[in-house]
Short mmCIF file of C-alpha atoms in Angstrom, two decimals:
data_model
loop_
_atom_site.label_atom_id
_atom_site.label_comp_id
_atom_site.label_asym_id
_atom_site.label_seq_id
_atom_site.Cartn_x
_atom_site.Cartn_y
_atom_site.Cartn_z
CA UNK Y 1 0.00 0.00 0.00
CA UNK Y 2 1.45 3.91 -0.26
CA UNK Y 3 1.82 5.44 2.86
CA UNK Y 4 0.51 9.00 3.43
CA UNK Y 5 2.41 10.92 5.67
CA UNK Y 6 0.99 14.99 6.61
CA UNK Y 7 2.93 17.48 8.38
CA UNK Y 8 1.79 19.58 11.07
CA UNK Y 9 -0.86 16.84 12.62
CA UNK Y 10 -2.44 19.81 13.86
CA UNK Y 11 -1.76 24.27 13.60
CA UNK Y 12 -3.18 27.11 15.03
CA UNK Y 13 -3.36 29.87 13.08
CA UNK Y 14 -5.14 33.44 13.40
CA UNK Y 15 -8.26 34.35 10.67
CA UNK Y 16 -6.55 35.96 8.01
CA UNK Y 17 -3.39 34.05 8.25
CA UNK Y 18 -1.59 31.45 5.49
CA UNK Y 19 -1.65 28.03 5.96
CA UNK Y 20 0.31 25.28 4.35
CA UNK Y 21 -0.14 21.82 5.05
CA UNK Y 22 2.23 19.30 3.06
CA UNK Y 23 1.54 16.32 2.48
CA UNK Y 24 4.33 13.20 1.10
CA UNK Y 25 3.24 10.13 -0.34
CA UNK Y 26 5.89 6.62 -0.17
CA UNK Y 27 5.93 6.49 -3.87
CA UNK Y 28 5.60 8.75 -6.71
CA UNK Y 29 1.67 9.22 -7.30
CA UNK Y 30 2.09 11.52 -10.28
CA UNK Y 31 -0.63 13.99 -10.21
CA UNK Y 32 -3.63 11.48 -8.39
CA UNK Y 33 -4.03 13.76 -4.92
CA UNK Y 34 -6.98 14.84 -3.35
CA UNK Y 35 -7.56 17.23 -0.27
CA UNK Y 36 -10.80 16.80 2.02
CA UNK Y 37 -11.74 19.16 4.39
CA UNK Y 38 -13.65 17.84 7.51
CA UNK Y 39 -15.73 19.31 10.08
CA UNK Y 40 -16.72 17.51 13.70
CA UNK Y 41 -19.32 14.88 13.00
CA UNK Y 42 -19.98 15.52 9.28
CA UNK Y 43 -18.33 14.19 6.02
CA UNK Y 44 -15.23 14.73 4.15
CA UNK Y 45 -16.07 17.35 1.58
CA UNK Y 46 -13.40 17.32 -1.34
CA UNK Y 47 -11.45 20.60 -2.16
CA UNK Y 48 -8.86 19.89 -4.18
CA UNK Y 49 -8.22 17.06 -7.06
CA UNK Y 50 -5.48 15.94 -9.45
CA UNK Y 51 -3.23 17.78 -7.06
CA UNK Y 52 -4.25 21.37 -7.84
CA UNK Y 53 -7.85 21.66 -9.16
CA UNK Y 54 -10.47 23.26 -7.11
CA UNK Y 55 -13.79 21.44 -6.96
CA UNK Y 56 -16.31 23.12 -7.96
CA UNK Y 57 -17.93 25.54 -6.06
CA UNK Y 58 -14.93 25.39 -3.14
CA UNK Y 59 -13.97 29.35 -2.68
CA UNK Y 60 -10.19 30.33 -3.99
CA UNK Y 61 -8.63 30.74 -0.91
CA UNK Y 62 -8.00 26.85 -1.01
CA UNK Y 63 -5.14 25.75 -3.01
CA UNK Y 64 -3.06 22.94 -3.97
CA UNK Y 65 0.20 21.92 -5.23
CA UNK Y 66 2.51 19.56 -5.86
CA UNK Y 67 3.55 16.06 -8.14
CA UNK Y 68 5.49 12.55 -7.65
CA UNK Y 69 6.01 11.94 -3.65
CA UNK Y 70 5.30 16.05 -2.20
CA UNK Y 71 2.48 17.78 -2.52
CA UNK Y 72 1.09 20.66 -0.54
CA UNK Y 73 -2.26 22.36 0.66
CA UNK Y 74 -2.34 26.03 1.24
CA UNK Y 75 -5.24 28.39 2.88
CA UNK Y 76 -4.35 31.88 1.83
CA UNK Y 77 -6.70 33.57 4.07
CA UNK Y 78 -7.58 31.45 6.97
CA UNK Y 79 -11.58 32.09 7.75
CA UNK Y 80 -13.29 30.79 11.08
CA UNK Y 81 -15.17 28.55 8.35
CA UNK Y 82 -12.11 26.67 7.74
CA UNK Y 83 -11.91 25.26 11.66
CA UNK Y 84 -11.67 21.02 10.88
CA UNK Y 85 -8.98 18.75 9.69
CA UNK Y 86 -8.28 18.36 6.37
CA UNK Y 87 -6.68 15.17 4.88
CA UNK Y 88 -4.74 14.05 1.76
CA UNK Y 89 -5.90 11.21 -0.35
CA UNK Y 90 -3.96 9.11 -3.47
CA UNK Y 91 -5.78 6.92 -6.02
CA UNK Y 92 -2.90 6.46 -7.50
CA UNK Y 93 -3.30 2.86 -6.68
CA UNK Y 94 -5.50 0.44 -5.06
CA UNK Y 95 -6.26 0.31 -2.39
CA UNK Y 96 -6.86 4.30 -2.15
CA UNK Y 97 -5.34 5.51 0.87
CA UNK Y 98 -5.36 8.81 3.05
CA UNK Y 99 -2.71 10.94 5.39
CA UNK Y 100 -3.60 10.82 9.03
CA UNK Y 101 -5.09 14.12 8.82
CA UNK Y 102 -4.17 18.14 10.20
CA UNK Y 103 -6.24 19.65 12.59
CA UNK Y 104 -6.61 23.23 11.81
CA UNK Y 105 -7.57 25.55 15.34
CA UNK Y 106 -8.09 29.33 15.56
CA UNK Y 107 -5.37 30.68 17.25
CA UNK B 1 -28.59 17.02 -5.58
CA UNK B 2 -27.66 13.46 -5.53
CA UNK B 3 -27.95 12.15 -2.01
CA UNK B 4 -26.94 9.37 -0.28
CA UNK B 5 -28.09 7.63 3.02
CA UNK B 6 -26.83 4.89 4.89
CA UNK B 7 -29.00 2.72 6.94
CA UNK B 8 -28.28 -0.60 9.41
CA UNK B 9 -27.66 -1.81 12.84
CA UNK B 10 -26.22 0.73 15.30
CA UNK B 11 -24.81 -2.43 17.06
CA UNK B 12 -22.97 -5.74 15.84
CA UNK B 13 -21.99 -8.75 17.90
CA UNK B 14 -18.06 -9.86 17.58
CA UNK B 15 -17.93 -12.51 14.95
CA UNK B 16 -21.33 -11.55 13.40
CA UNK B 17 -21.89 -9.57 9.54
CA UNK B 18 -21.78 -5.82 9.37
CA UNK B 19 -24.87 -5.23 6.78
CA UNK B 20 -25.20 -1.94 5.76
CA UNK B 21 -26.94 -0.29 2.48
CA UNK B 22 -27.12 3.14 0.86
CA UNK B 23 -29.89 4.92 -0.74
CA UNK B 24 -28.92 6.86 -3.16
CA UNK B 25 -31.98 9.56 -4.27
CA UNK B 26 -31.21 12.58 -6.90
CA UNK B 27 -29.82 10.11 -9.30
CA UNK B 28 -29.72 6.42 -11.03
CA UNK B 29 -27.42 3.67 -9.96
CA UNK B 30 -27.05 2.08 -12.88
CA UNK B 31 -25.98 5.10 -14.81
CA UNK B 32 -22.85 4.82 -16.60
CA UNK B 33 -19.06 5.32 -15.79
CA UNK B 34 -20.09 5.45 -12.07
CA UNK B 35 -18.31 4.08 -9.01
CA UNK B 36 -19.99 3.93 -5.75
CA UNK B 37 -17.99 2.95 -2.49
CA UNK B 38 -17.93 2.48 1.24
CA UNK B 39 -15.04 4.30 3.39
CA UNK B 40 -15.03 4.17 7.15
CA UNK B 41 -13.79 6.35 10.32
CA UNK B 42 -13.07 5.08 13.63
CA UNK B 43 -13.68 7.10 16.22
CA UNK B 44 -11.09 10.03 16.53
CA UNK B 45 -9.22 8.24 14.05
CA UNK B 46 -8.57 8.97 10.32
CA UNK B 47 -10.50 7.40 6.90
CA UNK B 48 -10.10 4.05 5.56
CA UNK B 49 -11.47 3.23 2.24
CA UNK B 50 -13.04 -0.33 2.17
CA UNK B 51 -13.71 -0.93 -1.45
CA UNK B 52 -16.13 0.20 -4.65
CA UNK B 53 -18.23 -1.20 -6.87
CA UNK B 54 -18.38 0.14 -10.72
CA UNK B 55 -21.91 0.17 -12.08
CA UNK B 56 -21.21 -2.63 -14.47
CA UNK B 57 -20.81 -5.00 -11.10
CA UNK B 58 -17.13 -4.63 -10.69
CA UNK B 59 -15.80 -4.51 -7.39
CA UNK B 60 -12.29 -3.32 -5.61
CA UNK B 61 -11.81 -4.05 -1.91
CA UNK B 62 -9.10 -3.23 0.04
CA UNK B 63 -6.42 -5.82 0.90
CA UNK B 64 -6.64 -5.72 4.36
CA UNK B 65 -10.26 -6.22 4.61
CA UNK B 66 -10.80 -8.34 1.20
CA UNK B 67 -11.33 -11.73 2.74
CA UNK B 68 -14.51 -10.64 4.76
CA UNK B 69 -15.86 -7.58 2.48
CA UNK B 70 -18.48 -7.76 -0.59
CA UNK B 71 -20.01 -4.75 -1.98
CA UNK B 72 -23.16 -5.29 -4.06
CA UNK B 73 -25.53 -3.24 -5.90
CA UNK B 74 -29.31 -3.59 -6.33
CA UNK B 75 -30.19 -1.33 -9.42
CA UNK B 76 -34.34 -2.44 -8.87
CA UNK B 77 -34.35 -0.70 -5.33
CA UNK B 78 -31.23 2.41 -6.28
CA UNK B 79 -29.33 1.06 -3.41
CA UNK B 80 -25.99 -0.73 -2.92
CA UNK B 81 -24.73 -2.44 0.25
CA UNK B 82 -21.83 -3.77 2.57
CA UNK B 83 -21.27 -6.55 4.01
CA UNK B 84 -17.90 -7.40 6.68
CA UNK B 85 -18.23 -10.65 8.16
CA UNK B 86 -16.44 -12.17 11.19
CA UNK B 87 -16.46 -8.53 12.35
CA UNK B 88 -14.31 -7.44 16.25
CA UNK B 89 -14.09 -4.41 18.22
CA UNK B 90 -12.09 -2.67 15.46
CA UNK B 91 -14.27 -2.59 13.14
CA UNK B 92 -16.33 0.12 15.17
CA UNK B 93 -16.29 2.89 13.19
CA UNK B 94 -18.39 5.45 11.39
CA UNK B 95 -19.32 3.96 8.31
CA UNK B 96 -19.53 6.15 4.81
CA UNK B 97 -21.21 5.31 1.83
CA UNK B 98 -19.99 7.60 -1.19
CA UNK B 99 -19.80 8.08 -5.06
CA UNK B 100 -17.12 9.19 -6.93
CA UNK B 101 -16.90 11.27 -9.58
CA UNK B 102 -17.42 10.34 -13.64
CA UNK B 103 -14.57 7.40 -14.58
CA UNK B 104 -12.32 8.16 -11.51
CA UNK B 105 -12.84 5.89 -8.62
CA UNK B 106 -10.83 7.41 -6.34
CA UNK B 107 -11.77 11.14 -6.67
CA UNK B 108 -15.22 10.77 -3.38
CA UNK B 109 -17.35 13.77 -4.36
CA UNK B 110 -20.50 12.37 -2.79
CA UNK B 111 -20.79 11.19 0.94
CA UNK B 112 -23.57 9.79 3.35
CA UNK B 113 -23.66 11.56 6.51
CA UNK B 114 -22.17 8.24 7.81
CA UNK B 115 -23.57 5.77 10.07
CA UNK B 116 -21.80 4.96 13.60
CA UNK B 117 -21.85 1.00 13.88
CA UNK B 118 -20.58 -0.55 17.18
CA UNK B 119 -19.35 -4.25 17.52
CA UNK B 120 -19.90 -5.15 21.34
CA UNK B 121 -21.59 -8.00 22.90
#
């Protein structure tokens, strides 16, 4: 299976700040990332796929970046909205795994 | 709005079958090029994809849980299902049905709310 590994597990930040989370998978993955942003007791919503596309509808403070093994997940403007943890995800390859997750806090 | 719903036991007994379906409303089952999947959360822990089923019947499980998953569909009632046999205490988890986008199985647009199922005699 490829390992996702995210870095910080968790961040305060203050609203207005810029975020980065980065995210490394254990084999190169190409382009086949995705970024989920979850709030306490509801689903993952998807943000970001193929790496750097926004989903549809997700505003343009979220972005993403990255190919092969290091990829990264940035929040230009960090709104009280964005409060959950947010986790990478490669299809890549079966089975489709995810990083552990980053906890995003207001500071 | 396509819309999905999970339904099932709350609570499984150790060595009994996990049975859990989704009803998807908002949209056909059977239409083309779709996958439609089952991921699960235990609590305070991260997301585990368990396996999909394309709309022609194929299926993809996960390794690790392969040998007591199946993953059917049942195109007459718009609903698809999960079964995980011989299941233990870590199997309790939040349970998510979810469809994924046009051709790419592993890009999850569309999630249940999630079901919490327990295993505990």
């Amino acid at each position: 299976d490829i390992q996702m590994t995210q870095s910080p597990s968790s961040l305060s930040a203050s609203v207005g700040d810029r975020l980065t989370i980065t995210c490394q998978a254990s084999q190169d993955i190409s382009k086949y990332l995705n970024w989920y942003q979850q709030k306490p007791g509801k689903a993952p919503k998807l943000l970001i796929y193929d790496a750097s596309n926004l989903e549809t509808g997700v505003p343009s403070r979220f972005s993403g970046s990255g190919s092969g093994t290091d990829f990264t997940f940035t929040i230009s403007s960090l709104q009280p909205e964005d409060i959950a943890r947010y986790y990478c995800q490669q299809y890549d390859k079966l089975p489709f795994t995810f990083g552990p997750g980053t906890k995003v806090d207001i500071k | 709005q396509l819309q999905l719903q999970e339904s099932g036991p709350g609570l499984v007994k150790p060595s009994e079958t996990l049975s859990l379906t989704c009803t998807v409303s908002g949209g056909s089952i059977s239409s083309g090029s779709l996958y439609w999947g089952w991921i699960r959360q235990p609590p305070g822990k991260g997301l585990e994809w368990i396996g999909s089923i394309y709309y022609s019947g194929s299926t993809y499980y996960n390794p690790s849980l392969k040998s007591r998953v199946t993953i059917s569909v049942d195109t007459s009632k718009n609903q698809f299902s999960l079964k995980l046999s011989s299941v233990t205490a870590a199997d309790t988890a939040v349970y998510y049905c979810a469809r994924s986008t046009i051709a790419v199985a592993g890009r999850i647009v569309y999630w249940g709310q999630g079901t919490l199922v327990t295993v505990s005699s």
